[in-house]
């Protein structure tokens, strides 16, 4: 929790504080996911700055403890127990002042965010004095980080996969249904497909890959037949499956079965993007998340599939990550409100910005 700069995917180095003229009004961006909680502090915009301004992060801090999910959804008390001291730490390191706006992007917000929506507005105003607030699904903050506040589509792909698109009047979502029901083309999907090909080779069935079988036995440190007993009792099965996806990518240049898995993944990703891309947008598709770090073995077939399915498709790397997106949305709350559409689940504003005075 002592890093002055965050160096995540797509992030740019944060600007240092100006010791001569310290900024006293701040915005907070929060990113809550399976790997923990990240919080960024940035200067609040000056009067007259445009609503789409995306300031650099000034200070960041991280907790490696994921926020718990209970019977009522994401637990507000557990989130606040972590967030409040982290926010205090950042403002103290920044030389004092107060946060005037906050955006929280959380995995599961759309379906599990009921308790957060009920508790956080009053709690954050009471504890931090924050009266401008947005609660967003992590796919929305990923979108804002990748493309900013403009029409288009974003595919966020890591262990899972979700596509989100907007024409700035409404949201359109595809997939993101988890590794049992969807997330097609994501890391867990690729890893599982690679392991299935390994088992097919072991059995002598069509579609098997001896290369992937050997790689799986090396990667999981034992005979392939022992893998089901290792995997099925695990509670983190999606992450275990996804851990094998980079091995599939490494095998692809010399193994046609592995290459075929990545082509099929590219088809699924392009299908999801096409399902959400607004017809009047310019074909921009932002790609964000660790999966795209596989490089050309995935990106080359993905460009081909996008070109087939979306007229004028322009796949672009993400300009920033979900924490950048949370900061930009918090900034927008100070300058007239986000341009991205609000709704009851994906991007929720307890009050309009005009009703949230500083």
CSV table of C-alpha atoms in Angstrom, one decimal:
chain,number,residue,atom,x,y,z
A,1,UNK,CA,0.0,0.0,0.0
A,2,UNK,CA,3.0,2.3,-0.4
A,3,UNK,CA,3.1,2.6,-4.2
A,4,UNK,CA,2.8,6.1,-5.5
A,5,UNK,CA,1.9,5.1,-9.0
A,6,UNK,CA,-0.2,2.2,-10.4
A,7,UNK,CA,1.3,0.4,-13.3
A,8,UNK,CA,-1.6,-1.9,-14.4
A,9,UNK,CA,-2.6,-2.8,-17.9
A,10,UNK,CA,-3.2,0.3,-20.0
A,11,UNK,CA,-2.3,2.7,-17.1
A,12,UNK,CA,-0.1,5.7,-17.5
A,13,UNK,CA,2.1,6.9,-14.7
A,14,UNK,CA,0.4,9.2,-12.3
A,15,UNK,CA,1.4,12.9,-12.1
A,16,UNK,CA,3.3,13.9,-9.0
A,17,UNK,CA,1.8,16.3,-6.5
A,18,UNK,CA,2.6,20.0,-6.9
A,19,UNK,CA,4.1,20.8,-3.5
A,20,UNK,CA,3.9,24.5,-4.2
A,21,UNK,CA,0.1,24.5,-4.8
A,22,UNK,CA,-1.5,21.4,-3.3
A,23,UNK,CA,-4.9,20.5,-4.6
A,24,UNK,CA,-7.5,20.3,-1.8
A,25,UNK,CA,-10.5,18.9,-3.7
A,26,UNK,CA,-10.3,15.3,-4.8
A,27,UNK,CA,-12.2,12.6,-6.6
A,28,UNK,CA,-12.0,8.9,-5.7
A,29,UNK,CA,-12.1,6.0,-8.0
A,30,UNK,CA,-12.6,2.5,-6.6
A,31,UNK,CA,-12.2,-0.8,-8.3
A,32,UNK,CA,-13.5,-3.9,-6.4
A,33,UNK,CA,-13.0,-7.4,-7.8
A,34,UNK,CA,-11.9,-10.9,-7.2
A,35,UNK,CA,-8.3,-9.8,-6.5
A,36,UNK,CA,-9.1,-7.2,-4.0
A,37,UNK,CA,-9.8,-3.4,-3.7
A,38,UNK,CA,-8.0,-0.6,-5.5
A,39,UNK,CA,-8.5,3.0,-4.8
A,40,UNK,CA,-7.2,6.1,-6.7
A,41,UNK,CA,-7.2,9.7,-5.7
A,42,UNK,CA,-7.1,12.4,-8.4
A,43,UNK,CA,-7.6,16.2,-8.4
A,44,UNK,CA,-11.2,17.4,-8.8
A,45,UNK,CA,-11.8,19.3,-12.0
A,46,UNK,CA,-11.8,23.1,-12.0
A,47,UNK,CA,-15.0,24.9,-13.1
A,48,UNK,CA,-15.4,24.9,-16.8
A,49,UNK,CA,-13.6,21.6,-17.5
A,50,UNK,CA,-15.4,19.3,-19.9
A,51,UNK,CA,-17.4,16.4,-18.5
A,52,UNK,CA,-15.3,13.9,-20.4
A,53,UNK,CA,-12.0,15.0,-18.9
A,54,UNK,CA,-9.9,12.1,-17.6
A,55,UNK,CA,-7.3,13.3,-15.1
A,56,UNK,CA,-4.2,11.3,-14.2
A,57,UNK,CA,-4.3,9.4,-11.0
A,58,UNK,CA,-2.4,11.2,-8.3
A,59,UNK,CA,-2.1,8.5,-5.6
A,60,UNK,CA,-3.3,4.9,-5.4
A,61,UNK,CA,-3.5,2.2,-2.8
A,62,UNK,CA,-4.5,-1.5,-2.9
A,63,UNK,CA,-6.0,-4.1,-0.6
A,64,UNK,CA,-5.5,-7.7,-1.6
A,65,UNK,CA,-8.6,-8.8,0.4
A,66,UNK,CA,-11.6,-9.2,-1.9
A,67,UNK,CA,-14.9,-7.7,-0.6
A,68,UNK,CA,-17.1,-10.5,0.7
A,69,UNK,CA,-20.4,-11.5,-0.8
A,70,UNK,CA,-23.1,-12.8,1.5
A,71,UNK,CA,-26.7,-13.7,1.4
A,72,UNK,CA,-27.7,-10.1,0.7
A,73,UNK,CA,-25.1,-9.7,-2.0
A,74,UNK,CA,-21.8,-7.7,-1.8
A,75,UNK,CA,-21.3,-6.8,1.8
A,76,UNK,CA,-21.4,-3.1,2.4
A,77,UNK,CA,-19.9,-3.2,5.8
A,78,UNK,CA,-16.9,-5.2,4.6
A,79,UNK,CA,-16.4,-2.8,1.7
A,80,UNK,CA,-16.5,0.2,4.0
A,81,UNK,CA,-14.1,-1.4,6.6
A,82,UNK,CA,-11.5,-1.4,3.8
A,83,UNK,CA,-12.4,1.6,1.8
A,84,UNK,CA,-12.7,4.2,4.5
A,85,UNK,CA,-9.1,3.9,5.9
A,86,UNK,CA,-7.8,3.6,2.4
A,87,UNK,CA,-9.5,6.9,1.5
A,88,UNK,CA,-8.2,8.6,4.6
A,89,UNK,CA,-4.7,7.4,3.9
A,90,UNK,CA,-4.8,8.8,0.4
A,91,UNK,CA,-6.1,12.2,1.4
A,92,UNK,CA,-3.5,12.4,4.1
A,93,UNK,CA,-0.7,11.5,1.7
A,94,UNK,CA,-2.1,14.1,-0.7
A,95,UNK,CA,-1.7,16.8,2.0
A,96,UNK,CA,-5.2,17.0,3.2
A,97,UNK,CA,-8.4,18.2,1.7
A,98,UNK,CA,-11.6,16.3,1.0
A,99,UNK,CA,-13.1,14.0,-1.6
A,100,UNK,CA,-16.1,15.6,-3.3
A,101,UNK,CA,-17.0,12.7,-5.7
A,102,UNK,CA,-16.6,8.9,-5.7
A,103,UNK,CA,-17.3,6.2,-8.3
A,104,UNK,CA,-17.2,2.5,-7.2
A,105,UNK,CA,-16.9,-0.1,-9.9
A,106,UNK,CA,-17.6,-3.6,-8.5
A,107,UNK,CA,-17.7,-7.1,-10.0
A,108,UNK,CA,-21.3,-8.3,-9.5
A,109,UNK,CA,-22.8,-4.9,-9.0
A,110,UNK,CA,-25.6,-5.5,-11.5
A,111,UNK,CA,-27.0,-8.6,-9.7
A,112,UNK,CA,-25.4,-8.5,-6.2
A,113,UNK,CA,-25.3,-4.7,-5.5
A,114,UNK,CA,-28.6,-4.3,-3.7
A,115,UNK,CA,-27.0,-3.8,-0.2
A,116,UNK,CA,-24.4,-1.4,-1.6
A,117,UNK,CA,-27.1,0.7,-3.2
A,118,UNK,CA,-29.0,0.8,0.0
A,119,UNK,CA,-26.1,1.5,2.4
A,120,UNK,CA,-23.3,3.4,0.6
A,121,UNK,CA,-24.9,6.8,-0.2
A,122,UNK,CA,-25.6,7.7,3.4
A,123,UNK,CA,-22.5,6.0,4.8
A,124,UNK,CA,-20.1,7.7,2.4
A,125,UNK,CA,-21.7,11.1,3.0
A,126,UNK,CA,-21.5,10.6,6.7
A,127,UNK,CA,-17.9,9.2,6.9
A,128,UNK,CA,-16.2,11.0,4.0
A,129,UNK,CA,-18.5,13.9,3.2
A,130,UNK,CA,-19.0,12.6,-0.4
A,131,UNK,CA,-22.3,13.8,-1.9
A,132,UNK,CA,-21.6,13.0,-5.5
A,133,UNK,CA,-21.6,9.2,-6.0
A,134,UNK,CA,-21.9,6.6,-8.8
A,135,UNK,CA,-22.1,2.9,-8.3
A,136,UNK,CA,-21.2,0.9,-11.4
A,137,UNK,CA,-20.7,-2.6,-12.6
A,138,UNK,CA,-17.0,-3.3,-13.3
A,139,UNK,CA,-17.9,-3.7,-17.0
A,140,UNK,CA,-19.0,-0.1,-17.0
A,141,UNK,CA,-15.8,1.2,-15.4
A,142,UNK,CA,-13.9,-1.1,-17.8
A,143,UNK,CA,-15.8,0.5,-20.7
A,144,UNK,CA,-15.1,4.1,-19.4
A,145,UNK,CA,-11.4,3.2,-18.9
A,146,UNK,CA,-11.1,1.7,-22.4
A,147,UNK,CA,-13.1,4.1,-24.6
A,148,UNK,CA,-14.0,7.0,-22.3
A,149,UNK,CA,-17.5,8.4,-22.6
A,150,UNK,CA,-18.4,7.8,-26.2
A,151,UNK,CA,-20.5,5.4,-28.2
A,152,UNK,CA,-18.9,2.0,-29.1
A,153,UNK,CA,-18.4,-1.4,-27.7
A,154,UNK,CA,-15.9,-2.9,-25.2
A,155,UNK,CA,-15.0,-6.5,-24.6
A,156,UNK,CA,-13.5,-7.1,-21.2
A,157,UNK,CA,-11.8,-10.5,-21.1
A,158,UNK,CA,-9.8,-12.2,-18.4
A,159,UNK,CA,-10.8,-15.3,-16.6
A,160,UNK,CA,-14.3,-14.6,-17.8
A,161,UNK,CA,-15.7,-12.4,-20.7
A,162,UNK,CA,-18.3,-9.8,-21.1
A,163,UNK,CA,-19.1,-7.3,-23.9
A,164,UNK,CA,-20.8,-4.0,-23.2
A,165,UNK,CA,-21.9,-1.4,-25.8
A,166,UNK,CA,-23.8,1.9,-25.7
A,167,UNK,CA,-25.2,4.5,-28.1
A,168,UNK,CA,-25.2,6.9,-25.1
A,169,UNK,CA,-28.9,6.4,-24.5
A,170,UNK,CA,-28.9,2.8,-23.2
A,171,UNK,CA,-26.6,-0.2,-22.5
A,172,UNK,CA,-26.4,-3.5,-24.3
A,173,UNK,CA,-24.7,-6.5,-22.7
A,174,UNK,CA,-23.6,-9.8,-24.1
A,175,UNK,CA,-22.3,-12.8,-22.1
A,176,UNK,CA,-20.6,-12.4,-18.7
A,177,UNK,CA,-22.7,-15.3,-17.4
A,178,UNK,CA,-19.9,-17.2,-15.7
A,179,UNK,CA,-17.8,-20.2,-16.7
A,180,UNK,CA,-20.7,-22.7,-16.4
A,181,UNK,CA,-23.2,-20.8,-18.6
A,182,UNK,CA,-21.1,-18.6,-20.8
A,183,UNK,CA,-18.0,-16.4,-20.7
A,184,UNK,CA,-17.3,-18.0,-24.1
A,185,UNK,CA,-13.9,-17.2,-25.4
A,186,UNK,CA,-12.6,-16.1,-22.0
A,187,UNK,CA,-9.6,-17.5,-20.2
A,188,UNK,CA,-11.5,-20.2,-18.3
A,189,UNK,CA,-13.2,-21.2,-21.6
A,190,UNK,CA,-9.8,-21.4,-23.4
A,191,UNK,CA,-8.2,-23.3,-20.6
A,192,UNK,CA,-11.0,-25.8,-20.4
A,193,UNK,CA,-10.9,-26.4,-24.2
A,194,UNK,CA,-7.2,-27.0,-24.0
A,195,UNK,CA,-7.6,-29.5,-21.3
A,196,UNK,CA,-10.4,-31.2,-23.1
A,197,UNK,CA,-8.1,-31.6,-26.1
A,198,UNK,CA,-5.5,-33.1,-23.8
A,199,UNK,CA,-8.0,-35.7,-22.4
A,200,UNK,CA,-9.1,-36.5,-26.0
A,201,UNK,CA,-5.5,-37.3,-26.8
A,202,UNK,CA,-5.2,-39.5,-23.7
A,203,UNK,CA,-8.4,-41.4,-24.7
A,204,UNK,CA,-7.5,-41.6,-28.4
A,205,UNK,CA,-10.6,-39.6,-29.5
A,206,UNK,CA,-10.8,-37.3,-32.4
A,207,UNK,CA,-9.8,-33.7,-31.7
A,208,UNK,CA,-7.1,-34.5,-29.2
A,209,UNK,CA,-3.7,-32.9,-28.9
A,210,UNK,CA,-0.6,-34.7,-27.7
A,211,UNK,CA,1.2,-31.4,-27.4
A,212,UNK,CA,-1.5,-30.1,-25.0
A,213,UNK,CA,-1.5,-33.3,-23.1
A,214,UNK,CA,2.2,-33.1,-22.5
A,215,UNK,CA,1.9,-29.4,-21.6
A,216,UNK,CA,-0.9,-30.1,-19.1
A,217,UNK,CA,1.0,-32.8,-17.3
A,218,UNK,CA,4.0,-30.5,-17.0
A,219,UNK,CA,1.9,-27.5,-15.9
A,220,UNK,CA,-0.2,-29.4,-13.3
A,221,UNK,CA,2.8,-31.5,-12.2
A,222,UNK,CA,1.5,-35.0,-12.6
A,223,UNK,CA,-0.3,-37.5,-14.8
A,224,UNK,CA,-3.4,-36.2,-16.6
A,225,UNK,CA,-5.6,-38.7,-14.9
A,226,UNK,CA,-4.9,-37.1,-11.5
A,227,UNK,CA,-6.2,-33.7,-12.7
A,228,UNK,CA,-9.9,-34.2,-12.1
A,229,UNK,CA,-9.3,-35.1,-8.5
A,230,UNK,CA,-7.2,-32.0,-8.1
A,231,UNK,CA,-9.6,-29.7,-10.0
A,232,UNK,CA,-13.1,-30.6,-8.9
A,233,UNK,CA,-12.8,-30.0,-5.2
A,234,UNK,CA,-11.4,-26.5,-5.8
A,235,UNK,CA,-13.6,-23.5,-5.2
A,236,UNK,CA,-11.6,-21.4,-7.6
A,237,UNK,CA,-12.1,-23.7,-10.6
A,238,UNK,CA,-12.5,-20.8,-13.1
A,239,UNK,CA,-9.2,-19.4,-12.1
A,240,UNK,CA,-7.5,-22.8,-12.3
A,241,UNK,CA,-8.9,-23.4,-15.8
A,242,UNK,CA,-7.9,-19.9,-16.9
A,243,UNK,CA,-4.3,-20.5,-15.7
A,244,UNK,CA,-3.9,-23.0,-18.5
A,245,UNK,CA,-5.0,-20.6,-21.2
A,246,UNK,CA,-1.6,-19.0,-21.7
A,247,UNK,CA,-0.2,-22.5,-22.2
A,248,UNK,CA,-2.7,-23.1,-25.0
A,249,UNK,CA,-1.5,-19.8,-26.6
A,250,UNK,CA,2.2,-20.9,-26.3
A,251,UNK,CA,1.3,-24.2,-28.0
A,252,UNK,CA,-0.7,-22.6,-30.8
A,253,UNK,CA,2.2,-21.7,-33.2
A,254,UNK,CA,3.2,-25.4,-33.5
A,255,UNK,CA,-0.1,-27.2,-32.6
A,256,UNK,CA,-3.1,-26.9,-35.0
A,257,UNK,CA,-5.5,-28.0,-32.2
A,258,UNK,CA,-4.4,-25.2,-29.9
A,259,UNK,CA,-4.5,-22.7,-32.8
A,260,UNK,CA,-8.0,-23.9,-33.6
A,261,UNK,CA,-9.1,-23.3,-29.9
A,262,UNK,CA,-7.9,-19.7,-30.2
A,263,UNK,CA,-9.7,-19.2,-33.5
A,264,UNK,CA,-12.9,-20.4,-31.9
A,265,UNK,CA,-12.3,-18.1,-28.9
A,266,UNK,CA,-11.9,-15.2,-31.4
A,267,UNK,CA,-15.2,-16.2,-33.0
A,268,UNK,CA,-17.0,-16.1,-29.6
A,269,UNK,CA,-15.4,-12.7,-28.7
A,270,UNK,CA,-16.4,-11.2,-32.0
A,271,UNK,CA,-19.9,-12.5,-31.7
A,272,UNK,CA,-20.3,-10.8,-28.3
A,273,UNK,CA,-18.8,-7.6,-29.6
A,274,UNK,CA,-21.2,-7.6,-32.6
A,275,UNK,CA,-24.2,-8.2,-30.4
A,276,UNK,CA,-23.6,-5.0,-28.4
A,277,UNK,CA,-21.9,-2.6,-31.0
A,278,UNK,CA,-24.3,0.3,-31.8
A,279,UNK,CA,-25.1,0.4,-35.5
A,280,UNK,CA,-24.5,4.1,-35.7
A,281,UNK,CA,-21.1,4.0,-33.9
A,282,UNK,CA,-17.9,4.1,-35.9
A,283,UNK,CA,-17.1,0.4,-35.4
A,284,UNK,CA,-14.7,1.1,-32.5
A,285,UNK,CA,-14.3,-2.0,-30.3
A,286,UNK,CA,-12.2,-1.6,-27.2
A,287,UNK,CA,-10.3,-4.6,-26.0
A,288,UNK,CA,-9.5,-4.6,-22.3
A,289,UNK,CA,-8.3,-7.3,-19.8
A,290,UNK,CA,-5.4,-9.7,-19.4
A,291,UNK,CA,-6.6,-12.2,-22.1
A,292,UNK,CA,-5.5,-9.9,-24.9
A,293,UNK,CA,-2.0,-10.0,-23.6
A,294,UNK,CA,-1.7,-13.3,-25.5
A,295,UNK,CA,-0.8,-11.3,-28.5
A,296,UNK,CA,-1.1,-12.1,-32.1
A,297,UNK,CA,-2.1,-15.8,-31.7
A,298,UNK,CA,-5.4,-14.5,-30.5
A,299,UNK,CA,-5.5,-10.9,-31.9
A,300,UNK,CA,-4.9,-11.9,-35.5
A,301,UNK,CA,-8.0,-14.2,-35.8
A,302,UNK,CA,-10.0,-11.8,-33.7
A,303,UNK,CA,-9.4,-8.9,-36.1
A,304,UNK,CA,-10.5,-11.2,-39.0
A,305,UNK,CA,-13.7,-12.2,-37.1
A,306,UNK,CA,-14.5,-8.6,-36.1
A,307,UNK,CA,-14.1,-7.4,-39.7
A,308,UNK,CA,-16.5,-10.1,-40.9
A,309,UNK,CA,-19.2,-9.3,-38.2
A,310,UNK,CA,-19.0,-5.5,-37.7
A,311,UNK,CA,-18.9,-3.1,-40.7
A,312,UNK,CA,-15.8,-0.9,-40.4
A,313,UNK,CA,-14.7,-2.7,-37.2
A,314,UNK,CA,-11.8,-0.9,-35.5
A,315,UNK,CA,-10.4,-2.9,-32.6
A,316,UNK,CA,-8.4,-0.7,-30.3
A,317,UNK,CA,-6.4,-1.4,-27.2
A,318,UNK,CA,-7.8,0.0,-24.0
A,319,UNK,CA,-6.7,3.6,-23.2
A,320,UNK,CA,-6.9,2.7,-19.5
A,321,UNK,CA,-8.2,0.1,-17.1
A,322,UNK,CA,-11.3,0.0,-14.8
A,323,UNK,CA,-9.6,2.1,-12.1
A,324,UNK,CA,-9.0,4.8,-14.8
A,325,UNK,CA,-12.6,4.5,-15.7
A,326,UNK,CA,-13.8,4.9,-12.1
A,327,UNK,CA,-11.7,8.0,-11.8
A,328,UNK,CA,-13.1,9.5,-15.0
A,329,UNK,CA,-16.7,8.8,-14.0
A,330,UNK,CA,-16.1,10.4,-10.6
A,331,UNK,CA,-14.6,13.4,-12.4
A,332,UNK,CA,-17.7,13.6,-14.6
A,333,UNK,CA,-19.9,13.8,-11.5
A,334,UNK,CA,-18.3,17.2,-10.8
A,335,UNK,CA,-18.8,18.5,-14.3
A,336,UNK,CA,-22.4,17.9,-15.2
A,337,UNK,CA,-22.6,14.1,-14.9
A,338,UNK,CA,-21.4,11.2,-16.9
A,339,UNK,CA,-22.2,11.1,-20.6
A,340,UNK,CA,-22.6,7.3,-20.3
A,341,UNK,CA,-26.2,6.3,-19.7
A,342,UNK,CA,-27.3,5.7,-16.1
A,343,UNK,CA,-29.8,2.9,-15.1
A,344,UNK,CA,-30.7,1.1,-12.0
A,345,UNK,CA,-28.0,-1.6,-12.1
A,346,UNK,CA,-25.1,-1.0,-14.5
A,347,UNK,CA,-24.5,2.7,-13.7
A,348,UNK,CA,-26.5,4.0,-10.8
A,349,UNK,CA,-26.5,7.6,-9.5
A,350,UNK,CA,-28.4,7.9,-6.2
A,351,UNK,CA,-29.2,11.5,-7.2
A,352,UNK,CA,-28.6,13.6,-10.3
A,353,UNK,CA,-25.4,15.7,-10.0
A,354,UNK,CA,-27.4,18.9,-9.7
A,355,UNK,CA,-29.0,17.4,-6.6
A,356,UNK,CA,-25.6,16.6,-5.1
A,357,UNK,CA,-24.0,19.9,-4.0
A,358,UNK,CA,-20.5,20.1,-2.9
